[in-house]
mmCIF file of C-alpha atoms and ligand atoms in Angstrom:
data_model
loop_
_atom_site.group_PDB
_atom_site.id
_atom_site.type_symbol
_atom_site.label_atom_id
_atom_site.label_comp_id
_atom_site.label_asym_id
_atom_site.label_seq_id
_atom_site.Cartn_x
_atom_site.Cartn_y
_atom_site.Cartn_z
ATOM 1 C CA UNK A 325 88.953 18.522 -42.854
ATOM 2 C CA UNK A 326 88.862 20.255 -46.168
ATOM 3 C CA UNK A 327 91.339 22.542 -47.868
ATOM 4 C CA UNK A 328 90.279 24.803 -50.654
ATOM 5 C CA UNK A 329 92.790 26.932 -52.531
ATOM 6 C CA UNK A 330 90.713 29.999 -53.238
ATOM 7 C CA UNK A 331 93.406 32.229 -54.687
ATOM 8 C CA UNK A 332 96.540 30.758 -56.169
ATOM 9 C CA UNK A 333 97.996 33.909 -57.717
ATOM 10 C CA UNK A 334 100.404 36.636 -56.719
ATOM 11 C CA UNK A 335 100.990 40.381 -57.142
ATOM 12 C CA UNK A 336 100.812 39.797 -60.920
ATOM 13 C CA UNK A 337 97.292 40.090 -62.312
ATOM 14 C CA UNK A 338 96.785 36.841 -64.264
ATOM 15 C CA UNK A 339 93.698 35.269 -65.808
ATOM 16 C CA UNK A 340 92.177 32.612 -63.578
ATOM 17 C CA UNK A 341 94.305 33.247 -60.547
ATOM 18 C CA UNK A 342 93.384 35.919 -57.922
ATOM 19 C CA UNK A 343 95.806 36.791 -55.145
ATOM 20 C CA UNK A 344 96.483 34.645 -52.078
ATOM 21 C CA UNK A 345 93.799 33.090 -49.882
ATOM 22 C CA UNK A 346 93.038 29.590 -48.720
ATOM 23 C CA UNK A 347 90.281 28.079 -46.666
ATOM 24 C CA UNK A 348 90.436 25.183 -44.174
ATOM 25 C CA UNK A 349 87.064 23.808 -42.950
ATOM 26 C CA UNK A 350 86.877 21.434 -40.054
ATOM 27 C CA UNK A 351 84.085 20.949 -37.504
ATOM 28 C CA UNK A 352 82.716 24.407 -36.632
ATOM 29 C CA UNK A 353 85.818 26.168 -37.944
ATOM 30 C CA UNK A 354 85.939 28.044 -41.242
ATOM 31 C CA UNK A 355 89.428 29.454 -41.354
ATOM 32 C CA UNK A 356 90.554 31.820 -44.177
ATOM 33 C CA UNK A 357 94.302 32.167 -44.376
ATOM 34 C CA UNK A 358 95.335 35.340 -46.224
ATOM 35 C CA UNK A 359 92.970 37.670 -48.133
ATOM 36 C CA UNK A 360 94.565 39.181 -51.163
ATOM 37 C CA UNK A 361 92.858 41.027 -54.005
ATOM 38 C CA UNK A 362 89.951 39.048 -55.435
ATOM 39 C CA UNK A 363 89.493 36.703 -52.549
ATOM 40 C CA UNK A 364 86.139 38.018 -51.319
ATOM 41 C CA UNK A 365 84.613 37.558 -54.760
ATOM 42 C CA UNK A 366 86.420 34.280 -55.449
ATOM 43 C CA UNK A 367 84.979 32.757 -52.207
ATOM 44 C CA UNK A 368 81.518 33.304 -53.625
ATOM 45 C CA UNK A 369 82.733 32.210 -57.119
ATOM 46 C CA UNK A 370 83.917 28.765 -55.802
ATOM 47 C CA UNK A 371 80.949 28.143 -53.650
ATOM 48 C CA UNK A 372 82.365 28.771 -50.169
ATOM 49 C CA UNK A 373 80.010 30.668 -47.932
ATOM 50 C CA UNK A 374 81.996 33.773 -47.170
ATOM 51 C CA UNK A 375 79.279 34.582 -44.723
ATOM 52 C CA UNK A 376 80.377 31.713 -42.470
ATOM 53 C CA UNK A 377 84.110 32.386 -42.123
ATOM 54 C CA UNK A 378 84.919 32.139 -38.435
ATOM 55 C CA UNK A 379 88.619 32.886 -38.396
ATOM 56 C CA UNK A 380 91.001 34.954 -40.516
ATOM 57 C CA UNK A 381 94.700 34.294 -40.243
ATOM 58 C CA UNK A 382 97.378 36.486 -41.947
ATOM 59 C CA UNK A 383 100.755 35.024 -42.923
ATOM 60 C CA UNK A 384 102.427 38.409 -43.515
ATOM 61 C CA UNK A 385 101.661 41.931 -44.521
ATOM 62 C CA UNK A 386 102.391 42.044 -48.290
ATOM 63 C CA UNK A 387 99.489 43.580 -50.150
ATOM 64 C CA UNK A 388 98.803 40.434 -52.211
ATOM 65 C CA UNK A 389 97.823 38.724 -48.883
ATOM 66 C CA UNK A 390 95.794 41.430 -47.142
ATOM 67 C CA UNK A 391 94.150 43.986 -49.406
ATOM 68 C CA UNK A 392 90.726 42.259 -49.482
ATOM 69 C CA UNK A 393 90.375 42.237 -45.671
ATOM 70 C CA UNK A 394 88.356 45.515 -45.692
ATOM 71 C CA UNK A 395 86.260 44.158 -48.630
ATOM 72 C CA UNK A 396 85.325 41.097 -46.586
ATOM 73 C CA UNK A 397 84.735 43.030 -43.337
ATOM 74 C CA UNK A 398 82.289 45.365 -45.143
ATOM 75 C CA UNK A 399 80.660 42.429 -46.937
ATOM 76 C CA UNK A 400 79.769 40.919 -43.512
ATOM 77 C CA UNK A 401 78.114 44.170 -42.505
ATOM 78 C CA UNK A 402 76.642 45.606 -45.674
ATOM 79 C CA UNK A 403 76.715 42.701 -48.058
ATOM 80 C CA UNK A 404 74.043 40.465 -46.405
ATOM 81 C CA UNK A 405 70.770 40.712 -44.632
ATOM 82 C CA UNK A 406 70.643 40.436 -41.743
ATOM 83 C CA UNK A 407 74.202 41.620 -41.145
ATOM 84 C CA UNK A 408 76.691 39.292 -39.508
ATOM 85 C CA UNK A 409 76.291 39.006 -35.752
ATOM 86 C CA UNK A 410 78.593 36.067 -34.963
ATOM 87 C CA UNK A 411 82.108 36.668 -33.783
ATOM 88 C CA UNK A 412 85.251 36.841 -35.956
ATOM 89 C CA UNK A 413 88.740 35.983 -34.745
ATOM 90 C CA UNK A 414 91.569 37.693 -36.681
ATOM 91 C CA UNK A 415 95.039 36.138 -36.112
ATOM 92 C CA UNK A 416 98.405 37.200 -37.416
ATOM 93 C CA UNK A 417 101.990 38.150 -36.653
ATOM 94 C CA UNK A 418 102.952 40.992 -34.289
ATOM 95 C CA UNK A 419 101.781 44.106 -36.113
ATOM 96 C CA UNK A 420 98.331 42.753 -37.025
ATOM 97 C CA UNK A 421 96.632 45.172 -34.478
ATOM 98 C CA UNK A 422 98.459 48.048 -36.108
ATOM 99 C CA UNK A 423 97.616 46.817 -39.612
ATOM 100 C CA UNK A 424 93.888 46.786 -38.800
ATOM 101 C CA UNK A 425 94.208 50.272 -37.188
ATOM 102 C CA UNK A 426 95.796 51.481 -40.408
ATOM 103 C CA UNK A 427 92.926 50.123 -42.438
ATOM 104 C CA UNK A 428 90.551 51.872 -40.103
ATOM 105 C CA UNK A 429 92.509 55.145 -40.485
ATOM 106 C CA UNK A 430 91.797 54.911 -44.245
ATOM 107 C CA UNK A 431 88.203 53.636 -44.213
ATOM 108 C CA UNK A 432 87.013 55.023 -40.916
ATOM 109 C CA UNK A 433 86.651 53.677 -37.385
ATOM 110 C CA UNK A 434 83.477 51.876 -38.470
ATOM 111 C CA UNK A 435 85.679 49.299 -40.079
ATOM 112 C CA UNK A 436 86.451 47.874 -36.624
ATOM 113 C CA UNK A 437 82.956 48.235 -35.170
ATOM 114 C CA UNK A 438 80.672 46.505 -37.627
ATOM 115 C CA UNK A 439 78.150 45.186 -35.214
ATOM 116 C CA UNK A 440 79.698 41.830 -34.572
ATOM 117 C CA UNK A 441 82.370 40.868 -32.011
ATOM 118 C CA UNK A 442 85.860 40.967 -33.454
ATOM 119 C CA UNK A 443 89.059 39.842 -31.716
ATOM 120 C CA UNK A 444 92.582 40.459 -33.018
ATOM 121 C CA UNK A 445 95.206 38.095 -31.730
ATOM 122 C CA UNK A 446 98.912 38.424 -32.496
ATOM 123 C CA UNK A 447 101.072 35.336 -32.505
ATOM 124 C CA UNK A 448 104.825 34.950 -32.239
ATOM 125 C CA UNK A 449 106.627 32.101 -33.938
ATOM 126 C CA UNK A 450 106.173 28.884 -31.888
ATOM 127 C CA UNK A 451 102.798 29.903 -30.541
ATOM 128 C CA UNK A 452 99.798 27.657 -30.628
ATOM 129 C CA UNK A 453 96.128 28.758 -30.246
ATOM 130 C CA UNK A 454 92.916 26.756 -30.171
ATOM 131 C CA UNK A 455 90.454 27.732 -32.868
ATOM 132 C CA UNK A 456 87.859 25.501 -31.225
ATOM 133 C CA UNK A 457 87.963 22.674 -28.712
ATOM 134 C CA UNK A 458 89.761 20.359 -31.072
ATOM 135 C CA UNK A 459 91.320 22.562 -33.751
ATOM 136 C CA UNK A 460 94.786 23.916 -33.143
ATOM 137 C CA UNK A 461 96.661 26.552 -35.113
ATOM 138 C CA UNK A 462 100.449 26.864 -34.777
ATOM 139 C CA UNK A 463 102.934 29.076 -36.462
ATOM 140 C CA UNK A 464 106.660 29.209 -37.248
ATOM 141 C CA UNK A 465 108.896 31.870 -38.687
ATOM 142 C CA UNK A 466 109.834 31.680 -42.401
ATOM 143 C CA UNK A 467 112.411 33.633 -44.440
ATOM 144 C CA UNK A 468 110.359 36.158 -46.458
ATOM 145 C CA UNK A 469 109.719 39.328 -44.464
ATOM 146 C CA UNK A 470 110.481 39.973 -40.825
ATOM 147 C CA UNK A 471 107.012 39.018 -39.711
ATOM 148 C CA UNK A 472 106.355 36.113 -42.144
ATOM 149 C CA UNK A 473 104.972 33.011 -40.672
ATOM 150 C CA UNK A 474 103.918 29.573 -41.834
ATOM 151 C CA UNK A 475 100.809 28.012 -40.223
ATOM 152 C CA UNK A 476 99.847 24.508 -39.239
ATOM 153 C CA UNK A 477 96.217 23.514 -38.667
ATOM 154 C CA UNK A 478 95.606 20.245 -36.745
ATOM 155 C CA UNK A 479 92.338 18.617 -35.939
ATOM 156 C CA UNK A 480 91.361 15.060 -35.142
ATOM 157 C CA UNK A 481 94.472 13.343 -36.374
ATOM 158 C CA UNK A 482 94.907 15.475 -39.527
ATOM 159 C CA UNK A 483 97.363 18.273 -40.229
ATOM 160 C CA UNK A 484 97.622 20.832 -43.026
ATOM 161 C CA UNK A 485 100.681 23.112 -43.264
ATOM 162 C CA UNK A 486 100.709 26.320 -45.326
ATOM 163 C CA UNK A 487 104.112 27.901 -45.978
ATOM 164 C CA UNK A 488 102.873 31.355 -46.624
ATOM 165 C CA UNK A 489 105.439 33.190 -48.729
ATOM 166 C CA UNK A 490 108.899 31.833 -47.895
ATOM 167 C CA UNK A 491 112.375 31.170 -49.242
ATOM 168 C CA UNK A 492 114.102 27.790 -48.922
ATOM 169 C CA UNK A 493 114.317 26.724 -45.245
ATOM 170 C CA UNK A 494 115.334 23.289 -43.938
ATOM 171 C CA UNK A 495 113.688 24.061 -40.601
ATOM 172 C CA UNK A 496 110.354 24.533 -42.269
ATOM 173 C CA UNK A 497 110.554 21.155 -43.912
ATOM 174 C CA UNK A 498 111.273 19.561 -40.504
ATOM 175 C CA UNK A 499 108.429 21.513 -38.972
ATOM 176 C CA UNK A 500 106.021 20.287 -41.611
ATOM 177 C CA UNK A 501 107.214 16.700 -41.392
ATOM 178 C CA UNK A 502 104.525 14.063 -41.947
ATOM 179 C CA UNK A 503 101.594 16.496 -42.447
ATOM 180 C CA UNK A 504 98.705 15.376 -44.622
ATOM 181 C CA UNK A 505 98.807 18.328 -46.969
ATOM 182 C CA UNK A 506 101.777 20.730 -47.378
ATOM 183 C CA UNK A 507 100.514 23.803 -49.269
ATOM 184 C CA UNK A 508 103.652 25.527 -50.480
ATOM 185 C CA UNK A 509 104.336 28.617 -52.423
ATOM 186 C CA UNK A 510 105.985 28.077 -55.809
ATOM 187 C CA UNK A 511 106.660 31.596 -57.035
ATOM 188 C CA UNK A 512 109.482 31.559 -59.483
ATOM 189 C CA UNK A 513 111.423 29.369 -61.977
ATOM 190 C CA UNK A 514 114.947 28.312 -60.965
ATOM 191 C CA UNK A 515 116.409 30.850 -63.333
ATOM 192 C CA UNK A 516 114.864 33.624 -61.116
ATOM 193 C CA UNK A 517 115.600 32.006 -57.749
ATOM 194 C CA UNK A 518 115.853 34.318 -54.719
ATOM 195 C CA UNK A 519 116.190 33.881 -50.940
ATOM 196 C CA UNK A 520 112.613 34.917 -50.207
ATOM 197 C CA UNK A 521 110.576 32.714 -52.567
ATOM 198 C CA UNK A 522 110.597 29.063 -53.688
ATOM 199 C CA UNK A 523 111.224 27.535 -57.089
ATOM 200 C CA UNK A 524 109.837 24.147 -58.259
ATOM 201 C CA UNK A 525 113.045 22.326 -57.408
ATOM 202 C CA UNK A 526 113.139 23.985 -53.967
ATOM 203 C CA UNK A 527 109.553 22.883 -53.489
ATOM 204 C CA UNK A 528 110.682 19.404 -54.375
ATOM 205 C CA UNK A 529 113.465 19.556 -51.761
ATOM 206 C CA UNK A 530 110.977 20.872 -49.223
ATOM 207 C CA UNK A 531 108.641 17.975 -50.013
ATOM 208 C CA UNK A 532 111.557 15.463 -49.727
ATOM 209 C CA UNK A 533 112.231 16.677 -46.168
ATOM 210 C CA UNK A 534 108.616 17.078 -45.074
ATOM 211 C CA UNK A 535 107.281 13.918 -46.765
ATOM 212 C CA UNK A 536 103.642 15.216 -46.820
ATOM 213 C CA UNK A 537 100.707 12.980 -48.006
ATOM 214 C CA UNK A 538 100.144 15.656 -50.722
ATOM 215 C CA UNK A 539 102.369 18.468 -51.789
ATOM 216 C CA UNK A 540 100.036 21.191 -53.152
ATOM 217 C CA UNK A 541 101.605 24.197 -54.846
ATOM 218 C CA UNK A 542 100.236 27.715 -55.038
ATOM 219 C CA UNK A 543 101.363 31.331 -55.504
ATOM 220 C CA UNK A 544 102.559 31.048 -59.104
ATOM 221 C CA UNK A 545 104.086 34.143 -60.789
ATOM 222 C CA UNK A 546 103.579 33.946 -64.532
ATOM 223 C CA UNK A 547 107.241 33.045 -65.448
ATOM 224 C CA UNK A 548 107.131 29.822 -63.351
ATOM 225 C CA UNK A 549 104.123 28.677 -65.386
ATOM 226 C CA UNK A 550 106.383 28.452 -68.478
ATOM 227 C CA UNK A 551 108.579 25.687 -66.980
ATOM 228 C CA UNK A 552 107.920 22.034 -66.233
ATOM 229 C CA UNK A 553 106.900 22.527 -62.636
ATOM 230 C CA UNK A 554 105.733 18.977 -62.100
ATOM 231 C CA UNK A 555 108.867 17.503 -63.630
ATOM 232 C CA UNK A 556 111.205 19.715 -61.576
ATOM 233 C CA UNK A 557 109.360 19.003 -58.297
ATOM 234 C CA UNK A 558 109.214 15.290 -59.189
ATOM 235 C CA UNK A 559 112.982 15.079 -59.606
ATOM 236 C CA UNK A 560 113.327 15.578 -55.880
ATOM 237 C CA UNK A 561 110.042 14.499 -54.406
ATOM 238 C CA UNK A 562 108.330 11.244 -55.448
ATOM 239 C CA UNK A 563 105.082 11.740 -53.583
ATOM 240 C CA UNK A 564 101.747 13.160 -54.815
ATOM 241 C CA UNK A 565 102.075 16.679 -56.236
ATOM 242 C CA UNK A 566 99.149 18.997 -57.057
ATOM 243 C CA UNK A 567 99.426 22.240 -58.929
ATOM 244 C CA UNK A 568 96.563 24.004 -57.270
ATOM 245 C CA UNK A 569 94.103 26.227 -59.130
ATOM 246 C CA UNK A 570 91.527 28.662 -57.769
ATOM 247 C CA UNK A 571 88.778 26.548 -56.359
ATOM 248 C CA UNK A 572 90.739 23.280 -56.051
ATOM 249 C CA UNK A 573 89.848 21.430 -52.881
ATOM 250 C CA UNK A 574 90.778 18.224 -51.100
ATOM 251 C CA UNK A 575 88.968 16.462 -48.337
ATOM 252 C CA UNK A 576 90.858 14.630 -45.622
ATOM 253 C CA UNK A 577 88.828 11.951 -43.725
ATOM 254 C CA UNK A 578 89.103 12.830 -40.029
ATOM 255 C CA UNK A 579 90.156 10.095 -37.551
HETATM 256 ZN ZN1 LIG B 344 102.742 36.857 -51.930
HETATM 257 ZN ZN1 LIG B 345 105.018 38.117 -49.696
#
């Protein structure tokens, strides 16, 4: 199982970091979670075959997590020869069907009939769906927007949890407990703390509860990059911490 942090940025344009998007590859599954501005190009940039994405999961509907969805859909139809013919599963919170319909209202109905099968599946917190015979995706509610969800991907004894955008939440730490990689947002410095995003020390507290094999941080607004992120996380969590960059990846040996 391999995690690649494709886009580690936010709503703030910032050199080297495009908006949110992360890929988990395991077996036949190529799962893209979130698809903010820059992700379609960054996939190509970091050497992930965007042509081969099998599933797209959406954590919530903020623009920095969804605006490149039409870019990628059109890429599969018009950006390659021959055009895509394999199916695509889109997964997201309740409202995802309406979100895609709204994109289609802007770009035309052709957006949802591109010549390859497309399914849209809405999940409610607590749901689990199989992405293939042995890959399971689960979700839980997190405090950010009404629909915001964290995801867990499990396959052959390995588990990666992605927080999506979230505020501090003890239940999230319990839910992620013992995962191999906890990919957590780390938006803001402690001086700008708010209920709907995490600071480095809050990421440390989350790590202390969840005790992941690796705590990987993403979704950095520029002000948080001016503080000692590693030091503030490390004051609360003594495990391995990675400050992810666009294109960083980690392989987990499957059992
Ligand atoms: Zn965001
Ligand atoms: Zn958000």
